[in-house]
XYZ file of C-alpha atoms in Angstrom:
787
model
C 0.000 0.000 0.000
C 1.260 3.506 -0.735
C 2.133 5.313 2.462
C 3.746 8.492 1.086
C 3.229 10.616 -2.042
C 4.570 14.168 -2.490
C 2.242 17.026 -3.245
C 4.715 19.310 -5.052
C 6.786 17.297 -7.526
C 6.217 19.490 -10.575
C 7.943 19.610 -13.962
C 9.700 22.818 -14.959
C 7.309 25.279 -16.535
C 8.186 27.066 -19.773
C 8.400 30.818 -19.841
C 5.023 32.512 -20.268
C 4.148 32.991 -23.935
C 5.103 36.412 -25.220
C 7.342 37.298 -22.280
C 10.668 38.777 -23.388
C 13.511 37.140 -21.501
C 16.027 39.293 -19.648
C 19.311 37.382 -19.819
C 22.144 38.289 -17.438
C 25.826 37.321 -17.150
C 27.091 35.132 -14.317
C 30.850 34.947 -14.388
C 30.840 33.669 -10.813
C 28.405 32.037 -8.385
C 27.399 35.226 -6.575
C 26.673 37.008 -9.859
C 24.054 34.390 -10.737
C 22.194 34.958 -7.464
C 22.501 38.727 -7.901
C 20.905 38.394 -11.330
C 18.011 36.298 -10.039
C 17.491 38.525 -7.007
C 17.003 41.616 -9.168
C 14.772 40.093 -11.819
C 16.732 38.194 -14.483
C 14.774 35.464 -16.239
C 17.935 33.564 -17.126
C 21.700 33.661 -16.706
C 24.539 32.528 -18.925
C 27.727 31.267 -17.374
C 30.871 29.379 -18.240
C 32.908 26.391 -17.144
C 36.658 26.543 -16.517
C 37.320 25.567 -20.162
C 35.864 26.428 -23.576
C 34.410 29.784 -22.542
C 34.944 32.924 -24.603
C 35.577 34.676 -21.277
C 38.295 32.379 -20.012
C 39.509 35.078 -17.592
C 36.149 35.207 -15.840
C 35.895 33.254 -12.586
C 33.539 30.725 -14.207
C 31.812 27.938 -12.292
C 32.789 24.581 -10.855
C 30.601 21.571 -11.607
C 29.058 21.703 -8.133
C 28.300 25.423 -8.444
C 26.671 24.856 -11.838
C 24.422 22.138 -10.402
C 23.573 24.337 -7.421
C 22.642 27.389 -9.506
C 20.632 25.349 -12.002
C 18.697 23.654 -9.215
C 17.999 27.007 -7.604
C 16.831 28.493 -10.904
C 14.451 25.638 -11.631
C 13.004 25.659 -8.111
C 11.627 29.217 -8.280
C 7.885 29.818 -8.372
C 8.484 31.206 -11.853
C 11.368 28.962 -12.971
C 14.513 30.634 -14.218
C 16.904 29.258 -16.835
C 20.642 28.613 -16.950
C 22.690 28.565 -20.154
C 26.327 27.474 -20.387
C 28.750 29.073 -22.816
C 30.850 26.547 -24.717
C 31.482 29.221 -27.307
C 35.101 28.812 -28.348
C 36.736 27.069 -31.269
C 37.738 23.517 -30.401
C 40.895 21.779 -31.559
C 40.877 18.095 -32.407
C 42.627 16.905 -29.268
C 40.084 18.791 -27.129
C 37.010 16.924 -28.392
C 37.023 14.336 -25.571
C 37.100 17.096 -22.953
C 34.259 18.886 -24.736
C 32.199 15.698 -24.594
C 32.813 15.531 -20.836
C 31.801 19.182 -20.481
C 28.566 18.519 -22.355
C 27.913 15.453 -20.203
C 28.370 17.658 -17.144
C 25.886 20.214 -18.518
C 23.378 17.422 -19.062
C 23.977 16.002 -15.582
C 23.445 19.453 -14.044
C 20.220 19.947 -15.977
C 21.173 23.202 -17.696
C 18.648 24.550 -20.169
C 20.898 25.253 -23.148
C 24.483 25.560 -24.313
C 25.720 28.571 -26.292
C 27.989 27.417 -29.122
C 30.297 28.843 -31.778
C 32.049 25.720 -33.057
C 29.882 23.678 -35.432
C 31.608 20.537 -34.185
C 30.270 21.188 -30.685
C 26.820 21.801 -32.159
C 27.009 18.423 -33.865
C 27.980 16.665 -30.637
C 25.052 18.257 -28.807
C 22.548 17.398 -31.497
C 23.656 13.788 -31.863
C 24.505 12.824 -28.293
C 22.912 15.307 -25.868
C 19.419 16.026 -27.230
C 18.167 17.229 -23.837
C 20.409 20.300 -24.204
C 19.018 23.086 -26.355
C 21.422 24.676 -28.815
C 21.881 28.450 -28.873
C 24.049 30.008 -31.574
C 26.656 32.351 -30.114
C 27.161 35.812 -31.554
C 30.643 34.435 -32.318
C 29.033 32.746 -35.357
C 28.584 36.262 -36.821
C 25.000 35.583 -37.917
C 23.549 38.799 -39.262
C 20.780 38.014 -41.763
C 17.745 35.788 -42.169
C 19.617 33.312 -44.359
C 22.172 32.718 -41.618
C 19.428 32.184 -39.036
C 17.642 29.709 -41.288
C 20.864 27.783 -41.890
C 21.493 27.640 -38.136
C 17.956 26.352 -37.557
C 18.576 23.461 -39.953
C 21.665 22.557 -37.919
C 19.528 22.196 -34.793
C 19.915 25.605 -33.160
C 16.850 26.706 -31.217
C 18.037 30.284 -30.694
C 20.396 32.652 -32.511
C 22.240 35.582 -30.957
C 22.503 38.142 -33.734
C 25.558 40.276 -34.431
C 25.600 43.470 -32.378
C 25.955 45.670 -35.461
C 22.396 45.207 -36.748
C 19.812 47.955 -36.991
C 16.362 47.751 -35.435
C 14.812 47.329 -38.878
C 17.094 44.375 -39.610
C 16.397 42.789 -36.225
C 12.657 43.240 -36.668
C 12.704 41.748 -40.174
C 14.756 38.731 -39.088
C 12.898 38.049 -35.840
C 9.462 38.096 -37.438
C 10.449 35.550 -40.108
C 12.945 33.440 -38.172
C 12.113 29.774 -37.472
C 13.941 30.023 -34.118
C 14.175 32.420 -31.181
C 16.194 35.592 -31.671
C 18.429 37.009 -28.961
C 20.200 40.342 -29.116
C 22.693 42.176 -26.945
C 21.130 45.005 -24.986
C 23.931 46.421 -22.855
C 27.650 46.057 -22.227
C 31.082 46.110 -23.807
C 31.533 46.149 -27.575
C 34.172 44.672 -29.851
C 35.400 46.774 -32.742
C 35.191 43.790 -35.062
C 32.235 41.574 -35.791
C 32.394 38.938 -33.053
C 33.977 35.719 -34.268
C 35.785 37.454 -37.127
C 38.591 39.111 -35.145
C 42.045 37.647 -35.775
C 44.195 40.477 -34.381
C 44.911 38.995 -30.954
C 45.483 35.509 -32.390
C 47.835 36.418 -35.237
C 49.853 39.170 -33.542
C 49.658 38.193 -29.862
C 49.164 34.415 -30.058
C 46.072 34.864 -27.843
C 42.951 33.897 -29.695
C 39.740 35.773 -28.997
C 37.943 32.821 -30.574
C 39.418 30.637 -27.842
C 38.676 32.922 -24.902
C 42.116 34.494 -24.553
C 41.782 37.892 -26.261
C 44.547 40.392 -25.416
C 42.250 43.351 -26.332
C 44.619 45.124 -28.747
C 41.630 47.220 -29.845
C 41.951 49.166 -26.567
C 45.469 50.390 -27.442
C 46.531 53.802 -28.738
C 47.297 53.788 -32.459
C 49.281 56.644 -33.972
C 48.566 57.796 -37.494
C 51.295 57.308 -40.058
C 51.926 59.395 -43.148
C 49.322 58.741 -45.808
C 51.445 57.445 -48.659
C 50.983 54.402 -50.836
C 52.885 51.335 -49.614
C 55.630 49.945 -51.819
C 53.769 46.722 -52.523
C 50.401 45.662 -53.945
C 48.461 44.927 -50.754
C 45.707 42.557 -51.829
C 46.304 41.988 -55.486
C 45.096 45.382 -56.720
C 47.417 47.953 -58.178
C 48.319 50.567 -55.616
C 47.594 53.402 -58.015
C 43.936 52.378 -58.346
C 43.159 51.776 -54.703
C 44.869 54.601 -52.850
C 43.163 57.939 -52.476
C 44.636 60.908 -50.703
C 42.731 62.691 -47.988
C 42.939 63.990 -44.456
C 45.482 62.382 -42.141
C 44.292 59.283 -40.347
C 42.833 59.866 -36.890
C 44.983 58.896 -33.916
C 44.236 57.654 -30.419
C 42.302 54.548 -29.402
C 40.478 54.520 -32.701
C 39.332 50.896 -32.308
C 38.172 51.244 -28.682
C 34.397 51.148 -28.587
C 32.075 52.759 -26.084
C 29.637 50.532 -24.198
C 26.407 49.437 -25.831
C 23.348 50.880 -24.089
C 19.958 50.282 -25.683
C 17.716 50.304 -22.640
C 15.718 53.179 -24.118
C 14.756 50.955 -27.066
C 13.417 48.052 -25.003
C 9.756 48.682 -25.969
C 10.647 48.645 -29.673
C 12.802 45.538 -29.290
C 10.065 43.730 -27.406
C 7.604 44.670 -30.144
C 10.050 43.391 -32.773
C 9.479 39.747 -31.707
C 12.870 39.449 -30.017
C 12.820 36.551 -27.541
C 15.751 37.513 -25.319
C 17.564 40.716 -24.332
C 21.116 40.029 -23.228
C 23.367 41.965 -20.858
C 27.083 41.497 -21.495
C 29.519 41.152 -18.587
C 30.743 37.750 -17.407
C 33.933 39.425 -16.191
C 31.964 41.984 -14.201
C 31.253 41.888 -10.463
C 28.030 40.646 -8.820
C 27.362 44.280 -7.876
C 27.451 45.290 -11.541
C 25.172 42.405 -12.498
C 22.678 43.375 -9.781
C 22.536 47.015 -10.899
C 22.407 46.175 -14.614
C 19.584 43.676 -14.143
C 17.652 46.013 -11.844
C 17.872 48.869 -14.355
C 16.793 46.831 -17.379
C 14.189 44.773 -15.504
C 12.366 47.938 -14.486
C 12.664 49.355 -17.984
C 11.234 46.129 -19.386
C 8.387 46.096 -16.839
C 7.900 49.880 -17.014
C 7.956 49.927 -13.222
C 10.232 52.894 -12.521
C 8.752 55.557 -10.285
C 9.472 59.227 -11.128
C 13.183 59.957 -10.689
C 14.164 56.330 -10.129
C 15.372 55.629 -13.659
C 17.979 58.387 -13.565
C 19.257 57.160 -10.195
C 19.433 53.544 -11.396
C 21.354 54.627 -14.506
C 23.823 56.582 -12.348
C 24.231 53.551 -10.076
C 25.153 51.390 -13.038
C 27.589 53.954 -14.411
C 29.165 54.347 -10.983
C 29.878 50.626 -10.677
C 31.352 50.249 -14.158
C 30.779 52.062 -17.394
C 32.466 53.462 -20.396
C 30.491 56.181 -22.182
C 27.260 54.758 -23.617
C 26.247 54.405 -27.244
C 23.206 52.923 -29.002
C 25.633 51.713 -31.688
C 23.716 51.237 -34.948
C 20.289 50.252 -33.657
C 18.586 53.384 -35.001
C 21.186 54.663 -37.435
C 23.787 52.610 -39.271
C 25.876 55.761 -39.639
C 25.677 56.579 -35.919
C 28.629 58.863 -35.088
C 30.665 58.839 -31.909
C 30.578 55.104 -31.150
C 34.327 55.051 -30.410
C 35.988 56.587 -27.330
C 39.446 57.431 -28.703
C 40.762 59.263 -25.647
C 40.040 57.230 -22.493
C 39.735 53.499 -21.868
C 38.313 51.585 -18.943
C 35.849 52.524 -16.229
C 34.671 56.129 -16.315
C 31.939 56.457 -13.688
C 29.044 58.918 -13.550
C 29.440 62.741 -13.626
C 29.996 64.129 -10.136
C 30.941 67.760 -10.664
C 33.759 70.018 -11.876
C 36.876 71.329 -10.187
C 36.354 74.778 -8.714
C 39.725 75.031 -6.996
C 42.636 72.666 -6.424
C 46.015 72.762 -4.715
C 48.608 70.058 -4.199
C 46.754 68.932 -1.091
C 43.033 69.295 -1.637
C 40.272 69.560 -4.229
C 37.215 71.817 -4.010
C 34.066 71.231 -6.052
C 30.279 71.278 -5.881
C 29.048 67.704 -5.846
C 26.042 66.936 -8.028
C 25.448 63.678 -6.130
C 25.609 62.590 -2.480
C 29.171 61.689 -1.545
C 30.563 59.885 1.478
C 33.928 58.872 2.861
C 35.440 55.844 1.057
C 33.694 56.671 -2.221
C 35.936 56.779 -5.298
C 36.565 59.738 -7.619
C 38.064 59.536 -11.115
C 39.401 62.334 -13.296
C 40.137 62.308 -17.031
C 43.625 63.642 -17.725
C 44.451 65.211 -21.117
C 46.838 63.005 -23.069
C 46.453 60.030 -20.717
C 44.651 56.867 -21.823
C 43.487 56.010 -18.316
C 41.860 58.295 -15.727
C 43.402 59.185 -12.376
C 41.429 57.884 -9.412
C 41.514 58.023 -5.634
C 39.370 57.175 -2.605
C 37.778 59.961 -0.581
C 39.409 59.905 2.858
C 37.649 62.953 4.334
C 34.946 65.469 3.412
C 34.855 69.101 4.581
C 31.906 71.358 3.863
C 32.560 74.935 2.742
C 31.624 76.021 6.291
C 34.670 74.129 7.572
C 32.696 71.290 9.222
C 33.972 67.742 8.692
C 31.235 65.267 7.686
C 31.004 61.613 6.806
C 28.465 62.236 4.049
C 27.714 65.336 1.983
C 24.330 65.758 0.288
C 24.005 66.646 -3.379
C 24.671 70.274 -4.347
C 27.176 70.753 -1.502
C 30.362 72.770 -1.950
C 33.017 70.498 -0.445
C 36.729 69.896 -0.131
C 38.411 66.481 -0.219
C 42.116 65.725 0.294
C 44.192 64.701 -2.713
C 46.740 61.874 -2.557
C 50.435 62.823 -2.903
C 50.652 61.514 -6.474
C 47.735 63.629 -7.718
C 48.379 65.583 -10.936
C 47.649 69.266 -11.427
C 43.891 69.800 -11.798
C 42.717 72.866 -13.694
C 39.491 74.657 -12.866
C 36.559 73.132 -14.731
C 38.079 69.645 -14.968
C 35.218 67.077 -14.967
C 34.987 64.717 -11.988
C 33.350 61.297 -11.992
C 31.978 59.158 -9.176
C 33.589 55.762 -9.802
C 32.716 53.948 -6.570
C 29.937 54.512 -4.071
C 29.261 52.945 -0.694
C 25.596 53.934 -0.944
C 25.275 52.134 -4.274
C 26.806 49.005 -2.777
C 24.231 49.064 0.014
C 21.365 49.426 -2.454
C 22.175 46.170 -4.229
C 22.594 43.688 -1.424
C 21.207 40.200 -1.870
C 21.272 36.858 -0.069
C 23.204 33.756 -1.047
C 21.328 30.478 -0.509
C 22.777 27.509 1.348
C 24.384 25.298 -1.314
C 23.690 22.181 0.758
C 20.008 22.605 0.001
C 20.551 22.734 -3.745
C 21.123 19.448 -5.509
C 19.528 18.197 -8.680
C 17.270 15.329 -7.618
C 15.424 12.645 -9.546
C 12.097 11.074 -8.476
C 12.577 7.832 -6.558
C 10.100 4.991 -6.078
C 10.635 2.470 -3.267
C 8.690 -0.779 -2.760
C 9.164 -2.790 0.452
C 7.853 -6.300 1.085
C 8.032 -7.309 4.735
C 7.667 -10.745 6.256
C 8.788 -12.345 9.470
C 11.960 -13.659 7.819
C 13.116 -10.707 5.656
C 12.472 -7.289 4.230
C 12.913 -7.119 0.454
C 13.473 -3.649 -0.965
C 13.415 -2.392 -4.554
C 14.232 1.186 -5.540
C 13.784 2.579 -9.069
C 14.461 5.954 -10.618
C 14.759 7.622 -14.000
C 17.602 10.100 -14.422
C 18.666 11.811 -17.644
C 16.995 9.039 -19.639
C 18.617 6.225 -17.679
C 16.414 3.650 -15.933
C 18.006 2.758 -12.619
C 17.175 -0.086 -10.266
C 18.587 -1.273 -6.943
C 17.627 -4.248 -4.787
C 18.518 -5.159 -1.215
C 17.324 -7.620 1.427
C 17.282 -7.189 5.170
C 17.122 -10.579 6.909
C 15.131 -11.281 10.092
C 13.582 -12.853 11.895
C 11.453 -9.893 12.932
C 9.148 -9.661 15.906
C 5.449 -8.991 15.587
C 4.708 -5.265 15.696
C 2.442 -4.024 18.453
C 1.625 -0.864 16.494
C 1.786 -1.345 12.662
C 1.121 2.375 12.234
C 4.384 3.139 14.035
C 6.212 0.794 11.629
C 4.847 2.741 8.674
C 5.947 5.995 10.273
C 9.446 4.642 10.957
C 9.828 3.444 7.361
C 8.634 6.760 5.960
C 11.025 8.686 8.208
C 13.981 6.491 7.271
C 13.446 6.674 3.509
C 12.761 10.392 3.491
C 16.310 11.070 4.723
C 17.974 11.038 1.304
C 20.487 13.727 2.309
C 23.150 14.484 -0.306
C 21.968 11.877 -2.792
C 20.668 12.866 -6.256
C 17.201 11.483 -5.444
C 13.975 12.672 -3.901
C 11.333 10.278 -2.637
C 8.356 10.254 -4.971
C 6.465 7.203 -3.734
C 6.896 4.592 -0.993
C 4.923 1.355 -0.686
C 5.153 -1.005 2.290
C 3.502 -4.420 2.014
C 2.416 -5.991 5.337
C 3.689 -3.609 8.023
C 3.066 -6.225 10.755
C 6.622 -6.736 11.968
C 8.946 -4.454 13.866
C 12.213 -3.354 12.194
C 14.886 -1.434 14.132
C 15.451 2.093 12.796
C 19.184 1.476 12.501
C 18.539 -1.400 10.089
C 16.113 0.675 8.043
C 18.733 3.423 7.698
C 21.357 0.891 6.652
C 18.959 -0.531 4.045
C 18.269 2.953 2.657
C 21.999 3.738 2.427
C 22.619 0.469 0.592
C 19.916 1.231 -1.974
C 21.066 4.820 -2.489
C 24.691 3.768 -2.884
C 23.653 1.287 -5.552
C 21.529 3.796 -7.456
C 24.145 6.552 -7.254
C 26.847 4.184 -8.503
C 24.641 2.982 -11.353
C 23.801 6.530 -12.374
C 27.478 7.393 -12.422
C 28.284 4.211 -14.359
C 25.526 4.933 -16.875
C 26.830 8.445 -17.445
C 30.391 7.230 -17.805
C 29.311 4.509 -20.220
C 27.462 7.044 -22.341
C 30.495 9.312 -22.419
C 32.775 6.388 -23.273
C 30.457 5.406 -26.090
C 30.545 8.906 -27.533
C 34.333 9.028 -27.295
C 34.546 5.675 -29.030
C 32.292 6.994 -31.763
C 34.545 10.028 -32.218
C 37.504 7.823 -33.031
C 35.660 6.109 -35.852
C 33.530 8.959 -37.202
C 35.299 10.889 -39.955
C 33.852 12.730 -42.958
C 33.340 10.665 -46.065
C 36.631 10.420 -47.904
C 37.201 11.738 -51.392
C 40.260 12.024 -53.524
C 42.449 14.899 -52.483
C 43.554 17.596 -54.871
C 46.961 17.024 -56.474
C 49.908 18.151 -54.404
C 50.815 20.778 -57.000
C 47.364 22.401 -56.988
C 47.223 26.138 -56.331
C 44.108 28.200 -55.721
C 43.869 31.938 -56.223
C 41.119 34.048 -54.618
C 40.280 37.674 -55.275
C 37.357 40.097 -55.149
C 38.889 42.167 -57.957
C 38.875 40.201 -61.222
C 40.134 43.247 -63.150
C 43.503 42.840 -61.402
C 43.864 39.324 -62.793
C 42.708 40.492 -66.217
C 45.436 43.134 -66.220
C 48.106 40.729 -64.933
C 47.163 37.751 -67.117
C 45.379 39.081 -70.229
C 45.342 35.649 -71.881
C 43.794 34.000 -68.794
C 46.718 31.623 -68.310
C 47.856 31.783 -64.699
C 50.914 29.595 -64.020
C 50.403 26.605 -61.672
C 46.913 27.775 -60.630
C 44.219 25.091 -60.857
C 41.281 27.128 -59.546
C 40.346 30.800 -59.469
C 37.860 31.990 -56.833
C 36.133 35.349 -57.199
C 34.167 36.835 -54.317
C 30.842 38.360 -55.242
C 29.638 41.719 -54.004
C 32.385 44.093 -55.066
C 33.009 43.450 -58.755
C 30.413 43.753 -61.512
C 28.946 40.739 -63.249
C 30.607 41.893 -66.469
C 34.087 41.986 -64.893
C 33.614 38.543 -63.364
C 32.400 37.042 -66.650
C 35.250 38.640 -68.575
C 37.719 36.769 -66.376
C 35.677 33.561 -66.437
C 35.605 33.481 -70.248
C 39.355 33.913 -70.509
C 40.267 31.068 -68.142
C 41.324 27.851 -69.881
C 39.432 24.618 -69.184
C 42.282 23.397 -66.979
C 41.466 26.127 -64.419
C 38.276 25.691 -62.406
C 36.193 28.759 -61.697
C 34.457 29.179 -58.325
C 32.319 31.997 -56.927
C 32.514 32.945 -53.246
C 29.835 34.609 -51.151
C 31.073 37.404 -48.852
C 31.367 36.835 -45.141
C 29.040 39.796 -44.433
C 25.814 40.455 -46.320
C 23.655 43.147 -44.765
C 20.148 44.231 -45.717
C 21.300 47.041 -48.021
C 23.442 44.771 -50.240
C 21.396 41.576 -49.887
C 19.233 42.007 -52.988
C 22.176 42.960 -55.195
C 24.025 39.850 -54.048
C 20.987 37.647 -54.674
C 20.710 39.095 -58.183
C 24.342 38.175 -58.888
C 23.751 34.687 -57.511
C 20.694 34.173 -59.713
C 22.599 35.393 -62.733
C 25.384 32.854 -62.350
C 23.094 30.005 -61.274
C 21.049 30.513 -64.433
C 24.267 30.076 -66.399
C 25.091 26.763 -64.718
C 27.648 27.864 -62.137
C 28.031 24.938 -59.710
C 31.279 25.667 -57.812
C 30.716 27.990 -54.825
C 32.452 28.963 -51.589
C 30.908 29.871 -48.206
C 32.422 32.120 -45.546
C 29.353 32.307 -43.309
C 26.452 29.975 -42.539
C 24.195 32.350 -44.441
C 25.844 31.299 -47.714
C 24.335 27.834 -47.403
C 20.851 29.372 -47.510
C 21.437 31.908 -50.266
C 21.725 29.047 -52.749
C 19.324 26.133 -53.392
C 20.045 23.184 -51.125
C 19.373 20.449 -53.641
C 20.698 21.928 -56.846
C 23.965 20.001 -57.109
C 26.016 22.845 -55.673
C 29.615 21.888 -54.840
C 30.618 23.904 -51.790
C 33.991 24.775 -50.362
C 34.382 26.492 -46.994
C 36.553 29.542 -46.426
C 38.301 30.082 -43.080
C 35.490 32.050 -41.290
C 33.478 28.809 -41.139
C 36.259 27.564 -38.814
C 37.072 23.895 -39.230
C 39.439 23.046 -36.381
C 38.148 19.541 -35.599
C 36.728 16.518 -37.392
C 33.267 17.017 -35.892
C 33.083 20.462 -37.497
C 34.236 18.872 -40.739
C 31.529 16.227 -40.474
C 28.927 18.928 -39.893
C 30.140 20.797 -42.972
C 30.246 17.597 -45.016
C 26.605 16.840 -44.226
C 25.724 20.403 -45.263
C 27.373 19.818 -48.653
C 30.872 21.228 -48.083
C 33.502 19.181 -49.908
C 36.639 21.217 -49.231
C 37.808 23.065 -46.131
C 40.101 26.064 -45.726
C 42.267 25.870 -42.635
C 41.922 28.692 -40.134
C 44.669 31.354 -40.074
C 44.840 30.947 -36.274
C 45.104 27.165 -36.277
C 48.305 25.452 -35.157
C 50.523 23.176 -37.214
C 50.017 20.389 -34.683
C 46.232 20.610 -34.937
C 46.419 20.774 -38.733
C 48.529 17.601 -38.701
C 45.869 15.872 -36.599
C 43.121 16.926 -38.995
C 44.999 15.791 -42.079
C 45.712 12.400 -40.504
C 42.120 11.988 -39.296
C 40.367 12.738 -42.583
C 40.826 12.273 -46.297
C 38.730 15.342 -47.073
C 40.569 18.036 -49.055
C 42.092 20.962 -47.171
C 43.271 24.341 -48.403
C 46.404 25.790 -46.816
C 46.741 29.541 -47.595
C 50.417 30.265 -48.265
C 49.888 33.945 -49.155
C 47.695 35.306 -46.381
C 46.150 38.706 -46.036
C 43.237 37.983 -43.684
C 41.467 40.883 -41.993
C 42.435 41.407 -38.367
C 39.144 43.272 -37.878
C 35.977 43.433 -39.981
C 33.956 46.358 -38.721
C 31.103 48.709 -39.542
C 32.866 51.421 -37.519
C 35.046 53.959 -39.295
C 38.321 54.489 -37.409
C 38.808 57.793 -39.205
C 35.558 59.065 -37.683
C 36.577 58.023 -34.169
C 36.171 61.552 -32.920
C 32.586 61.706 -34.140
C 33.053 63.548 -37.443
C 32.195 61.855 -40.723
C 31.637 63.496 -44.139
C 29.387 60.621 -45.223
C 30.059 57.946 -47.820
C 29.375 60.213 -50.796
C 31.994 62.770 -49.717
C 34.536 60.364 -48.205
C 37.886 60.510 -49.986
C 39.741 58.070 -47.777
C 40.402 54.574 -49.031
C 43.067 53.408 -46.625
C 44.641 54.565 -43.341
C 47.837 53.268 -41.775
C 48.469 53.245 -38.018
C 50.944 51.813 -35.540
C 50.876 51.201 -31.783
C 53.516 51.134 -29.065
C 53.947 47.392 -29.581
C 55.272 48.203 -33.054
C 52.290 46.660 -34.808
C 51.423 48.497 -38.009
C 47.989 47.952 -39.484
C 46.128 49.244 -42.510
C 42.394 49.976 -42.447
C 40.767 49.664 -45.873
C 37.420 51.288 -46.587
C 35.076 49.209 -48.699
C 31.711 50.910 -48.879
C 31.942 52.149 -45.270
C 32.830 48.675 -44.026
C 36.375 48.594 -42.706
C 38.877 45.784 -43.073
C 41.945 46.220 -40.886
C 44.878 44.254 -42.280
C 48.481 43.563 -41.511
C 50.910 46.036 -43.027
C 52.257 43.247 -45.211
C 50.694 39.915 -46.139
C 51.955 36.780 -44.424
C 53.965 34.505 -46.708
C 54.080 30.925 -45.437
C 56.171 28.000 -46.700
């Protein structure tokens, strides 16, 4: 007979239909609880490996289980996503499988992925985990979203550079959820397409180790043509004179801040609004979530929004920008003069000596608050803690109200401060008090699976059977407690003793769902009941662990045998030549005969159809001709590109190259297209190759940031053809932001006379920014020539 059944074992509820998710960063355990305490619907976090924020604290396996359990236990359940959003090398695949198994064991709601090999592993082996496409995939149009959906992604995080019109158009037609960044730090380059840190610093941003060279000062060099053809085009036809290149931190972006556009974003069918900041403190997360939660709910009282914005800026903030949400020519998105935390405006210097500073404070100020000051010519502000406050009456106070004329002592190393110098509040004790929150007891937070126990009691023995289902595994344990047992005087007390014993599941991964005791007519000592329970739980726990390990071992075994379908490799002497300027090749090789080259690839989008066809018609039959789709196709050049594609498809063009997932959806999927993959599709492991192979890719270009050792592993593991670029001129940055207009001035594309700007930094790195239709490609000063 059943003697115990819970009243509150409920499955997780989905988010209410139509509710826009507020997604917050959780670089550490406390940040997750701060996010939930102030209204986040979900958090995204990372593990110690394979996170694009490797320098964040990230979570241990136990912390991940704890936070996920807490999130799912709320009256309105929250969600937890794990970032496995780096590129994975071949030797790392087994560790990735273990990380995914951990995510499944902890019950996380989704994993955020850049590497298509990781996506394949999730889809094939961990179907309980939802797949979210990281912004590192650089998805920026509907075609890219549709291609991601076919690969099993349930959500796509769009590139930060998109306009509201583009977001609205994509979100309303997308077959999956759309997530966008709402607030936080910006990269100069499209995310996932930055190679600067990897190629010049040996620290890959695509592998979570970015050195942030974009935050450095770059000095303008003399605008003169270089003494070499930079990307295959004659120097005389690509260089235009103009104003000197801007100097300063011309690649250092302000912080994204689109809180004011939340109503429009919510109306645009966006599913999730994301706050950036896994390297930020729990205090920052609390203030950022509070500010955007109240904007989303429209719950600010008069005056509260301004205070909440100041709180957030005080904790950490660069100057804010809406980026290109409302205007794709938005000026002033770069902060070329100061980097790092700025704070919120506090006042201006009225008088200063070597020892003290006098000013009228616009905000309340108290002892131990922090003040920062921008210094002309310095990349970082000067800051100090307030050690004392004196009112203009001469009275010392602990706290001064707003609009007080005060004096504070300056530290000995303080620079000269001129009258009118702006002051910023960069740390506030009052702000810290406003965002306090509680941390739960981790002992109470374990993921638990429903347990059923059946007991059959007789005078001679007690037979026990325990069953549970966990992560798709059916578990069973059996144990026998031998008697003889004495007749019970009070059978009801026996039932109570059994229920008490089997409810004490402690630190096990199980929770009692049902308990049946047959014939409670004999007395059993409590100590023996506890021993029986421990025996059953030990068996079930061991079997769950064994089942998980067996699954992981099976996946790892599969990895060793699963390689893309083999095909004959290209001859060793084959050379490929790629350009987006066919006129250069026409000038250099007017008869179309290019020595040793077996294939010419022309990228669409820049050259006219007539120029491309002129080259195509000149090439001899021994040279294959392939067309490549550009890595970036925005709404304003989408139709022109589609017209070019239709033109060449109608003429039987079958050889094509993809540099973004979107390419696979611009062309018909069953039209006999023979695809190759350029480096931005990132094939660093055999699982990514297998994913590409199933999508129709039959040749793979090795990544410029890959290692020789990893390339050797790939070549040995697969017979699929690889391309090894020996003359490399890959963009370090691909950006919609003009470095020349870093100070906020821009003549507009029609009046712009600048084609290329050259800059160098204190590390001696010289780069060239090339303007192509107000999209900027920052290149090495000279191409890389490899053996």
